[in-house]
Amino acid sequence: MSRTPSSPVGLHRVLEPAEASLPQAAQRLDATPELWPDEVRISIETLNLDAASFRQLSEKHAGDGAAVRAEVLDIVATRGKMQNPVTGSGGMLIGTVEEVGPESSLGLAVGDHVATLVSLSLTPLVITDDLAKWDGRSERVPAQGHAILFGRSIAAQLPDDLSPDLALMVMDVCGAPALVARVVGEYAARGISPTVCVLGGAGKSGSLSLAAAADAGAGRRIAVVPFGREADLLAGTGLADEVVIADARSPLGLSEAVAAAGGPADITVVCVDVPGCEQPAILSTAQGGTIIFFSMATNFAAAALGAEGAAADVRMLVGNGYVPGHAAYALDLIRGNAAVRGLFEGRLEH
Amino acid sequence: MSRTPSSPVGLHRVLEPAEASLPQAAQRLDATPELWPDEVRISIETLNLDAASFRQLSEKHAGDGAAVRAEVLDIVATRGKMQNPVTGSGGMLIGTVEEVGPESSLGLAVGDHVATLVSLSLTPLVITDDLAKWDGRSERVPAQGHAILFGRSIAAQLPDDLSPDLALMVMDVCGAPALVARVVGEYAARGISPTVCVLGGAGKSGSLSLAAAADAGAGRRIAVVPFGREADLLAGTGLADEVVIADARSPLGLSEAVAAAGGPADITVVCVDVPGCEQPAILSTAQGGTIIFFSMATNFAAAALGAEGAAADVRMLVGNGYVPGHAAYALDLIRGNAAVRGLFEGRLEH
């Protein structure tokens, strides 16, 4: 079989558009099971759809699980990957390593039980069981089929001491705590214990970000949540010094609530997946401070123009989901922090 | 007169919608001339309409200047600010400081000749001369009336030694060189002379970014431009060590061109206002490097997921248009760098 050479970022698997495009931006990928020499094939066990993607699909079909399932199958069949065409987002998967190309440098062996930490939005994927075991009503999708990892990709072995579901849920958001720890650590290295405010502090990435902030040397930690029942989740956990109920989309409401809790923050971490949090986050952050946007609902222009319009000298970081060692770090946070582990295990029960 | 306290970002001037909204998002502002204690009133001399706004108005009225003028007057009378309802954009203005509130911290004095660096889309404005001196056929609008600056706003004194048109053009993009200088300076402070690559290096923000990089201690400077005639603009200026003609939207094309010019870059500056430059910028940047996105066409999710998908450990900054001292710094670069001044003066002649 004659083939073009493989690219470590998967350019060789792009079918549409024909010109050089990356797998994530591509309309359609080649998901055939035969490997290029630096690739790895995974036998799928579970897909975890990205929350924004699942919500969009669910709302579009008014909660009709069969219709959601049919659309997911159609997307994967049409695109060769599970990338929601509206949200652009994907998710991740767990499975077992089925074949390792001779030139792969990912350090995986056949039989390894792994989670992929690159988005499904760029991962070649074939589903072979019609998703018969999924009711279309949860982000967690039991599935059979295969997925392909490129030369430069990220997969983590699932630990023996944590359930796969727990590990997967943690790894899905592991970029956030790793980047928060890095940024807080930069302050700590200068002898500063920064005030850290996490919008969406009771959520998965939010609670791990709070744990990471404490671990890396933060001073006061403020969690912002939208409702009393989310505040109750954090009460008594020690993850935050202050738990504030406020609407993260309200510029005045949020900034006043954060100020009353000891803000403005030196570092604001946006983990709320709703549009319109850019200006409120900017106004809740001290001059000279840093905002890390992890929400995929972040609007670039709203952030850039919002800071300029308020004469806000804030450093704004795009929340890159990749930091070396991020999965191991997040799993260690879970192992060492009973409060955040409890929050995650509580989610698994629902 | 009994009044609510003022807000540094102008919440107190918002009339519609009634609930707390920022001036930029508001339908209507209170533009009465009486100042809150932290405000400044400017006597207007010229409005510079945003290019996108003027184009929309001009096309809507098929070039009928009187109709364009009537609509601008109607917008300002109705909204209390010059924000085009279709494009959402505004522009900036030049004028003279008329009154300074006792608690203003903008450092302005009565009689100062200034340009406002916050958008007209959030600036309370009253026009009193019916725009009688404007024919409705250019973005530059001679006008009489007043504008209000909030407590936390930005205005820069117009220099005596540069023409107002040149100064305005420089100030319009002054956030880019200031942030580039700050980031390059952070590397320089650690004894590193970073390789800096500017996508769109022959443009206004791009050429100033190259000058700022050199000023702040960059090592190799690479300019990427789309066409030969832009490369010609930079040839012999010394602004870049290498001028590369490449398509900034092509992941493979750009990364290979930058590598051939001495890359990957430690710092990549994106000044190209077309969509799809996120992944190419990521692949052209070294692991551990920094990308600064100044293009308003930047897609947040494409940047976040693109880095993750390529396992790229890059720091990605939203190009905040405000850095303290940015206008003065950019004007100094123009004064001290004949090459970049020549590029700007060349634009004025067209």
XYZ file of C-alpha atoms in Angstrom:
700
model
C 0.000 0.000 0.000
C 1.455 3.336 -1.062
C 0.864 6.179 1.352
C 1.960 9.725 2.002
C 4.307 10.036 4.985
C 2.574 10.625 8.296
C 2.603 13.950 10.131
C 2.941 13.971 13.923
C -0.158 16.178 14.167
C -2.239 14.089 11.774
C -2.240 16.131 8.577
C -2.093 12.859 6.625
C -5.537 11.813 7.905
C -7.328 14.927 6.639
C -9.679 14.183 3.710
C -11.591 17.503 3.507
C -10.662 20.209 2.832
C -8.004 18.774 0.549
C -5.400 21.476 1.135
C -3.210 21.211 4.221
C -5.493 21.608 7.221
C -5.218 20.263 10.739
C -7.473 17.430 11.898
C -9.379 19.676 14.273
C -10.271 22.200 11.594
C -11.005 19.506 9.046
C -14.466 18.649 7.833
C -13.692 14.968 7.436
C -10.938 12.581 8.565
C -9.700 9.245 7.306
C -10.477 6.862 10.166
C -9.375 3.621 8.540
C -7.848 1.204 11.063
C -4.536 0.619 9.242
C -1.790 2.502 11.069
C 0.931 4.788 9.806
C 4.228 3.836 11.500
C 4.002 6.445 14.297
C 0.332 5.881 15.149
C -1.546 3.891 17.795
C -4.991 2.287 17.477
C -7.311 2.123 20.469
C -10.244 -0.245 20.861
C -12.975 1.981 22.320
C -14.823 1.302 25.541
C -16.434 4.669 26.424
C -16.752 8.092 24.809
C -17.208 11.076 27.099
C -18.879 13.871 25.185
C -17.866 17.389 25.968
C -20.478 19.071 28.204
C -21.153 21.961 25.814
C -21.606 19.557 22.920
C -23.934 17.244 24.806
C -26.024 20.159 26.038
C -26.396 21.553 22.515
C -27.455 18.187 21.138
C -29.811 17.550 24.006
C -31.464 20.959 23.713
C -31.710 20.722 19.944
C -33.620 17.452 20.242
C -35.577 18.510 23.345
C -34.116 15.666 25.387
C -35.108 12.944 22.891
C -32.315 10.431 23.569
C -32.880 8.404 20.413
C -32.564 11.528 18.282
C -29.371 12.563 20.108
C -27.916 9.095 19.548
C -28.840 9.188 15.861
C -27.152 12.549 15.426
C -23.955 11.419 17.160
C -23.818 8.368 14.906
C -24.395 10.571 11.875
C -21.661 13.022 12.890
C -19.094 10.251 13.375
C -20.060 8.495 10.137
C -19.951 11.738 8.154
C -16.877 13.374 9.662
C -14.747 10.432 10.765
C -14.557 12.070 14.223
C -16.961 13.161 16.973
C -16.886 16.929 16.573
C -20.163 18.738 17.210
C -20.601 21.011 14.160
C -22.247 23.745 16.250
C -20.002 23.904 19.304
C -16.876 22.659 17.537
C -16.079 20.611 20.618
C -15.577 16.900 21.110
C -14.780 15.096 24.342
C -12.468 12.187 25.138
C -12.487 8.418 25.263
C -11.228 5.406 27.147
C -10.232 2.133 25.658
C -7.525 -0.464 25.269
C -4.443 -0.208 23.094
C -4.958 -2.566 20.163
C -1.901 -1.901 17.991
C 1.213 0.269 18.324
C 3.053 1.436 15.219
C 6.801 0.665 15.229
C 7.713 4.367 15.289
C 5.244 5.519 17.955
C 6.808 7.549 20.774
C 3.785 7.677 23.079
C 5.137 4.940 25.350
C 2.056 2.733 25.049
C 1.893 -1.069 24.789
C -0.812 -3.384 23.462
C -3.320 -4.088 26.223
C -2.783 -0.819 28.104
C -5.982 0.626 29.514
C -5.847 4.301 28.526
C -7.720 7.561 28.256
C -7.009 9.869 25.332
C -6.370 13.421 26.396
C -6.633 15.031 22.998
C -10.088 16.102 21.952
C -12.401 13.796 20.061
C -12.782 16.774 17.728
C -9.507 15.768 16.054
C -9.383 12.019 16.712
C -10.152 9.628 13.820
C -13.033 7.482 15.041
C -15.193 4.604 13.846
C -18.213 3.306 15.801
C -19.282 -0.266 15.092
C -22.098 -1.021 17.580
C -24.624 1.690 16.629
C -24.209 2.918 20.223
C -26.772 0.279 21.177
C -25.880 0.505 24.867
C -26.429 4.304 25.109
C -29.774 5.948 25.787
C -28.630 9.349 24.470
C -29.323 10.968 27.817
C -25.885 11.284 29.385
C -22.461 12.502 28.318
C -21.043 9.052 28.990
C -21.399 6.890 25.902
C -20.610 3.153 26.006
C -19.312 2.370 22.524
C -17.481 -0.175 20.405
C -15.170 0.708 17.564
C -11.701 2.164 17.181
C -9.830 5.449 17.399
C -6.416 6.548 16.109
C -3.705 8.447 17.984
C -1.132 10.431 15.985
C 2.612 10.629 16.597
C 2.300 13.769 18.754
C -0.715 13.035 20.866
C -1.574 12.506 24.495
C -2.884 9.397 26.198
C -2.629 8.484 29.843
C -2.761 5.058 31.404
C -5.716 4.648 33.714
C -4.509 4.186 37.287
C -5.174 0.973 39.204
C -6.193 2.716 42.411
C -9.040 4.829 41.022
C -12.112 3.732 39.124
C -11.920 4.363 35.370
C -14.980 6.612 35.548
C -13.422 8.741 38.245
C -10.049 8.880 36.500
C -11.668 9.829 33.206
C -13.708 12.581 34.758
C -10.564 13.976 36.354
C -8.432 13.696 33.226
C -11.113 15.395 31.152
C -10.440 18.661 32.963
C -6.816 18.102 33.973
C -5.511 21.020 31.894
C -7.181 23.505 34.218
C -5.531 22.575 37.537
C -2.137 22.210 35.855
C -2.255 25.690 34.329
C -3.675 27.234 37.509
C -0.849 25.634 39.496
C 1.700 26.995 37.033
C 0.348 30.545 37.161
C -0.108 30.567 40.947
C 3.386 29.116 41.248
C 4.805 32.052 39.264
C 3.367 34.406 41.861
C 4.531 32.195 44.732
C 8.067 32.158 43.305
C 8.064 35.956 43.707
C 6.951 35.636 47.312
C 3.318 36.532 46.604
C 0.355 34.484 47.840
C -2.210 35.587 45.271
C -5.932 35.867 45.842
C -7.524 33.396 43.443
C -11.174 33.588 42.370
C -12.698 30.647 40.509
C -15.931 31.269 38.592
C -17.792 27.987 38.625
C -15.884 26.760 41.671
C -18.180 23.804 42.380
C -17.772 22.290 38.933
C -15.209 19.748 37.823
C -12.538 22.043 36.433
C -13.441 24.678 39.020
C -13.054 22.495 42.095
C -9.790 21.025 40.799
C -8.578 24.556 40.082
C -9.302 25.529 43.679
C -7.387 22.492 44.928
C -4.488 23.295 42.598
C -4.447 26.928 43.731
C -4.106 25.847 47.353
C -1.442 23.314 46.439
C 0.613 25.886 44.515
C 0.622 28.568 47.197
C -2.482 30.730 46.738
C -3.599 33.027 49.520
C -7.318 33.682 49.755
C -9.440 31.460 47.536
C -12.871 32.652 46.451
C -15.362 30.342 44.745
C -18.240 31.843 42.783
C -21.274 29.646 42.149
C -24.674 30.425 40.631
C -27.017 28.742 43.125
C -27.340 27.814 46.771
C -27.182 24.123 46.043
C -23.745 24.524 44.459
C -22.627 26.585 47.427
C -23.772 23.697 49.630
C -21.475 21.343 47.714
C -18.460 23.453 48.678
C -19.506 24.236 52.247
C -17.145 22.698 54.755
C -14.767 21.308 52.129
C -12.041 23.856 52.759
C -11.577 24.260 49.008
C -12.431 27.959 49.239
C -12.125 30.561 51.966
C -15.250 32.253 50.665
C -18.111 30.825 48.660
C -20.103 33.502 46.866
C -23.419 33.101 45.066
C -23.438 35.456 42.087
C -24.279 35.615 38.402
C -20.945 35.435 36.555
C -22.577 37.232 33.595
C -23.366 40.367 35.602
C -20.482 42.870 35.512
C -21.657 44.817 38.529
C -23.117 41.878 40.416
C -20.005 39.753 40.119
C -17.427 42.436 40.781
C -19.270 43.637 43.890
C -19.700 40.094 45.191
C -16.026 39.301 44.662
C -14.987 42.578 46.290
C -17.146 41.764 49.314
C -15.397 38.379 49.566
C -11.948 39.950 49.720
C -11.320 40.659 46.041
C -10.559 41.865 43.470
C -8.651 38.729 42.593
C -5.029 38.583 41.518
C -5.927 35.546 39.443
C -9.423 34.882 38.101
C -10.160 31.456 36.663
C -13.211 31.243 34.391
C -14.710 27.762 34.450
C -18.330 28.751 33.698
C -19.468 27.418 30.344
C -21.918 30.202 29.513
C -21.358 33.218 27.240
C -20.879 36.706 28.608
C -18.467 36.177 31.498
C -15.587 38.136 29.948
C -16.409 41.644 31.197
C -17.496 40.491 34.650
C -14.222 38.562 35.016
C -12.227 41.606 33.915
C -13.958 43.886 36.407
C -13.418 41.359 39.212
C -9.656 41.181 38.637
C -7.093 43.543 40.121
C -5.022 45.801 37.871
C -1.901 43.837 36.987
C -3.754 40.573 37.565
C -4.298 37.510 35.414
C -7.427 35.907 33.977
C -7.377 32.319 32.752
C -10.282 31.509 30.456
C -11.098 27.804 30.430
C -14.655 28.196 29.209
C -15.154 27.230 25.584
C -17.937 29.844 25.531
C -15.304 32.588 25.799
C -15.548 35.229 23.082
C -12.121 36.474 22.063
C -13.243 39.939 20.927
C -15.368 40.450 24.039
C -12.306 39.758 26.187
C -9.917 41.925 24.163
C -12.261 44.891 23.706
C -13.719 44.525 27.179
C -10.353 44.948 28.850
C -9.462 47.893 26.643
C -12.818 49.601 27.243
C -12.350 49.349 31.003
C -8.682 50.381 30.860
C -7.946 47.096 32.584
C -4.291 46.113 32.682
C -4.955 42.394 32.997
C -3.099 39.501 31.450
C -5.607 37.203 29.761
C -4.636 33.611 29.038
C -6.353 31.219 26.672
C -6.800 28.084 28.763
C -4.574 25.649 26.891
C -5.705 22.146 27.815
C -2.166 20.802 27.569
C 0.504 21.231 30.194
C 3.144 18.502 30.509
C 2.269 16.137 33.352
C -1.264 17.477 33.688
C -3.026 14.115 34.050
C -0.696 12.798 36.725
C -0.956 16.099 38.607
C -4.765 16.108 38.606
C -4.922 12.479 39.726
C -2.538 13.282 42.566
C -4.759 16.182 43.626
C -7.720 13.805 43.768
C -5.741 11.242 45.754
C -4.532 13.825 48.237
C -7.643 15.961 48.633
C -10.634 14.179 50.122
C -12.883 17.190 49.546
C -12.405 17.388 45.819
C -12.470 13.617 45.523
C -15.788 13.634 47.341
C -17.187 16.174 44.879
C -16.155 14.027 41.941
C -17.439 10.797 43.466
C -20.716 12.566 44.205
C -21.115 13.289 40.511
C -20.568 9.649 39.630
C -23.497 8.617 41.797
C -25.958 10.658 39.755
C -28.721 67.568 42.603
C -29.029 64.067 44.016
C -27.206 61.399 42.078
C -26.146 57.807 42.351
C -22.417 57.384 42.968
C -20.321 57.100 39.844
C -18.743 53.878 38.655
C -15.234 53.995 37.188
C -16.457 52.104 34.130
C -19.518 54.264 33.588
C -22.361 52.086 34.861
C -23.983 55.245 36.300
C -24.453 56.687 32.796
C -26.430 53.716 31.498
C -30.126 54.600 30.932
C -31.282 51.524 28.984
C -31.489 48.689 29.754
C -32.226 49.639 33.352
C -30.491 46.661 34.932
C -26.748 46.854 35.422
C -25.148 46.807 32.009
C -21.859 48.198 30.763
C -21.884 51.342 28.595
C -20.692 49.447 25.536
C -23.568 46.968 25.747
C -26.127 49.649 26.633
C -28.842 50.864 24.299
C -28.783 54.433 25.597
C -26.416 56.521 27.719
C -26.901 59.667 29.766
C -24.698 62.225 27.993
C -25.568 65.275 30.085
C -22.591 67.622 30.449
C -22.624 67.807 34.262
C -19.739 65.701 35.577
C -19.630 63.115 38.306
C -16.562 63.829 40.475
C -14.250 61.348 38.696
C -15.202 62.295 35.145
C -13.715 64.536 32.458
C -15.594 66.475 29.739
C -14.024 66.948 26.318
C -15.008 69.628 23.824
C -15.082 67.756 20.534
C -13.109 68.738 17.464
C -13.163 65.611 15.258
C -14.823 62.212 15.397
C -13.056 59.381 13.588
C -15.670 56.794 12.723
C -14.590 53.200 12.781
C -13.957 51.954 9.222
C -16.489 49.119 9.437
C -19.176 51.482 10.753
C -18.619 54.150 8.098
C -18.641 51.560 5.334
C -21.957 50.121 6.533
C -23.585 53.564 6.709
C -22.211 54.612 3.358
C -23.391 51.447 1.635
C -26.807 51.582 3.284
C -27.366 55.064 1.909
C -25.650 54.388 -1.440
C -23.076 57.093 -0.808
C -25.657 59.823 -0.101
C -23.638 61.984 2.285
C -26.610 63.960 3.587
C -28.412 60.740 4.513
C -25.299 59.363 6.235
C -24.973 62.593 8.216
C -28.649 62.479 9.196
C -28.284 58.904 10.436
C -25.175 59.669 12.502
C -27.013 62.597 14.095
C -29.988 60.357 14.779
C -27.834 57.613 16.337
C -26.090 60.041 18.665
C -29.354 61.788 19.635
C -31.104 58.459 20.261
C -28.337 56.501 21.982
C -26.268 59.209 23.645
C -23.191 57.673 21.964
C -21.945 57.006 18.429
C -22.345 53.249 18.230
C -23.436 51.901 14.865
C -26.383 49.594 15.674
C -25.446 47.183 12.885
C -21.679 46.852 13.318
C -21.653 47.597 17.055
C -18.494 49.610 16.522
C -17.697 53.241 17.206
C -14.420 54.979 16.546
C -12.456 57.573 18.487
C -12.360 61.332 18.859
C -10.047 64.326 19.173
C -10.856 67.328 21.280
C -9.857 69.664 24.073
C -10.325 69.055 27.784
C -13.123 71.392 28.987
C -13.593 70.344 32.625
C -11.884 67.890 34.965
C -13.779 66.452 37.930
C -12.020 66.866 41.292
C -11.589 63.093 41.689
C -10.420 62.291 38.163
C -7.230 60.246 38.017
C -6.651 60.475 34.266
C -3.950 63.114 34.641
C -5.610 65.582 32.271
C -5.828 69.382 32.614
C -8.233 71.899 31.095
C -6.970 72.893 27.646
C -5.127 69.644 26.899
C -5.412 68.547 23.276
C -6.287 64.851 23.474
C -7.412 61.758 21.640
C -9.672 59.280 23.424
C -8.437 55.721 23.232
C -11.633 54.056 24.377
C -14.239 53.358 21.740
C -16.970 55.864 20.867
C -19.275 52.872 21.308
C -19.133 53.434 25.069
C -18.478 57.189 25.270
C -21.353 59.554 26.224
C -21.627 62.081 23.394
C -23.660 65.156 22.437
C -23.368 66.901 19.050
C -24.406 70.560 18.911
C -23.558 71.770 15.379
C -25.705 69.380 13.330
C -22.375 68.220 11.817
C -22.689 71.200 9.478
C -19.026 70.985 8.438
C -19.203 67.313 7.396
C -20.283 66.137 3.971
C -20.976 62.584 5.160
C -18.429 61.171 2.750
C -15.405 60.435 4.917
C -14.693 58.725 8.239
C -13.257 61.959 9.571
C -16.100 64.046 11.002
C -15.537 67.670 12.086
C -17.962 68.181 14.959
C -18.882 70.435 17.854
C -20.297 69.170 21.115
C -19.000 67.280 24.119
C -17.987 63.810 25.248
C -17.550 62.318 28.716
C -14.647 60.218 29.985
C -15.264 57.954 32.979
C -13.004 57.506 35.986
C -11.255 54.533 34.445
C -10.808 55.541 30.826
C -7.981 56.292 28.457
C -7.073 59.519 26.733
C -3.698 60.524 25.397
C -2.336 63.991 24.828
C -1.663 64.691 21.174
C 2.015 65.427 20.659
C 3.168 68.772 19.250
C 5.831 67.228 17.038
C 3.664 64.804 15.040
C 0.642 65.514 12.872
C -2.697 64.601 14.492
C -3.427 62.168 11.652
C -0.136 60.332 12.177
C -0.540 60.331 15.962
C -4.087 58.967 15.707
C -3.025 56.177 13.374
C -0.268 55.174 15.784
C -2.475 55.383 18.866
C -5.122 53.246 17.188
C -2.784 50.209 17.361
C -0.637 51.188 20.337
C -1.706 48.224 22.507
C 0.267 45.789 20.363
C 3.791 47.205 20.678
C 3.327 47.813 24.401
C 2.327 44.226 25.117
C 5.032 42.829 22.822
C 7.620 44.920 24.652
C 6.368 43.659 27.998
C 6.514 40.004 26.987
C 9.896 40.278 25.253
C 11.154 42.171 28.299
C 10.167 39.260 30.562
C 12.426 36.981 28.523
C 15.204 39.582 28.425
C 15.052 39.919 32.210
C 15.920 36.209 32.401
C 18.890 36.723 30.094
C 17.140 35.326 27.020
C 17.032 37.107 23.651
C 13.913 35.468 22.245
C 13.240 34.769 18.596
C 10.134 36.795 17.722
C 7.941 36.070 14.714
C 5.297 38.629 13.688
C 2.521 37.431 11.391
C 1.454 40.459 9.348
C 4.763 42.225 9.967
C 4.256 44.945 7.350
C 0.952 46.199 8.772
C 0.424 48.931 11.350
C 0.329 46.827 14.502
C 2.800 44.351 12.984
C 5.519 46.850 12.092
C 5.201 48.549 15.472
C 5.420 45.134 17.141
C 8.674 44.419 15.301
C 10.083 47.770 16.402
C 8.974 47.080 19.981
C 10.540 43.613 19.937
C 13.892 45.053 18.895
C 13.596 47.803 21.492
C 12.830 45.317 24.295
C 15.693 42.921 23.607
C 14.535 40.372 21.054
C 17.075 38.228 19.257
C 16.139 37.139 15.762
C 13.064 38.870 14.356
C 11.057 37.169 11.632
C 8.329 39.000 9.709
C 5.734 36.979 7.840
C 3.827 38.737 5.047
C 1.382 37.399 2.454
C 2.687 39.054 -0.739
C 5.851 40.261 -2.369
C 4.740 43.885 -2.305
C 4.456 43.747 1.513
C 7.873 42.130 1.692
C 9.150 45.074 -0.377
C 7.811 47.497 2.232
C 10.008 45.854 4.882
C 13.087 45.291 2.726
C 16.033 47.336 3.920
C 14.194 48.741 6.949
C 16.037 46.581 9.466
C 12.741 45.883 11.237
C 13.186 42.141 10.690
C 16.184 39.854 10.242
C 14.143 37.671 7.920
C 11.114 38.553 5.822
C 9.138 35.494 4.827
C 6.300 35.324 2.308
C 3.833 32.693 3.534
C 0.138 32.080 4.077
C -0.484 32.501 7.818
C -3.564 30.267 7.488
C -1.571 27.240 6.347
C -0.349 25.137 9.303
C 2.243 23.263 7.326
C 3.189 26.143 5.024
C 3.708 28.625 7.824
C 5.537 26.349 10.234
C 7.947 25.211 7.525
C 8.585 28.783 6.363
C 9.224 29.988 9.914
C 11.529 27.027 10.596
C 13.512 27.850 7.450
C 13.892 31.441 8.700
C 15.414 30.321 12.000
C 12.269 29.352 13.921
C 10.296 28.015 15.644
C 9.703 31.292 17.449
C 9.876 31.789 21.190
C 7.229 34.494 20.794
C 4.725 34.589 17.945
C 2.671 37.762 17.453
C -0.500 37.395 15.376
C -1.430 40.667 13.659
C -3.204 39.170 10.635
C -6.916 40.018 10.620
C -8.115 36.869 8.864
C -9.617 33.755 10.449
C -7.705 30.503 10.749
C -4.266 31.605 11.963
C -4.499 29.901 15.374
C -3.153 26.462 14.513
C -0.441 27.739 12.156
C 0.754 30.080 14.912
C 0.789 27.209 17.418
C 2.819 24.957 15.133
C 5.300 27.776 14.420
C 5.997 28.365 18.113
C 8.545 26.473 20.186
C 7.439 24.298 23.120
C 7.393 26.561 26.167
C 6.887 29.607 23.941
C 4.289 32.386 23.903
C 1.691 33.445 21.340
C 0.068 36.884 21.482
C -3.159 37.114 19.498
C -3.973 40.676 18.415
C -6.270 39.733 15.545
C -9.963 40.288 16.234
C -10.571 37.330 13.916
C -9.054 34.991 16.526
C -11.312 32.104 17.501
C -10.942 31.220 21.171
C -11.893 27.553 20.860
C -9.632 27.056 17.854
C -6.696 28.338 19.880
C -7.489 26.367 23.046
C -8.302 23.081 21.344
C -5.625 23.547 18.719
C -2.843 23.709 21.279
C -4.224 20.762 23.185
C -4.631 18.724 20.025
C -1.021 19.261 19.048
C 0.245 18.640 22.599
C 1.705 22.129 22.381
C 2.870 23.603 25.676
C 2.463 27.224 24.592
C 1.243 30.211 26.591
C -1.463 32.015 24.621
C -2.323 35.620 25.442
C -5.421 37.544 24.433
C -4.058 40.787 22.985
C -5.405 43.295 25.476
C -5.423 46.704 23.796
C -4.600 48.429 27.071
C -1.202 48.537 28.715
C -0.349 51.562 30.879
C 1.708 54.049 28.885
C 0.962 52.358 25.584
C 0.276 55.516 23.567
C 3.409 57.321 24.713
C 5.498 54.212 24.065
C 4.179 53.778 20.517
C 4.728 57.458 19.709
C 8.302 57.157 21.005
C 8.891 54.154 18.761
C 7.685 56.214 15.787
C 9.932 59.120 16.739
C 12.985 56.911 17.194
C 12.559 54.514 14.308
C 12.675 56.119 10.873
C 11.757 52.815 9.200
C 8.470 52.336 10.985
C 7.686 56.059 10.756
C 8.232 55.867 7.022
C 5.790 52.956 6.778
C 3.125 54.950 8.625
C 3.689 58.167 6.686
C 3.443 56.155 3.476
C -0.053 55.091 4.508
C -1.113 58.695 5.104
C -0.240 59.633 1.533
C -2.778 57.202 0.078
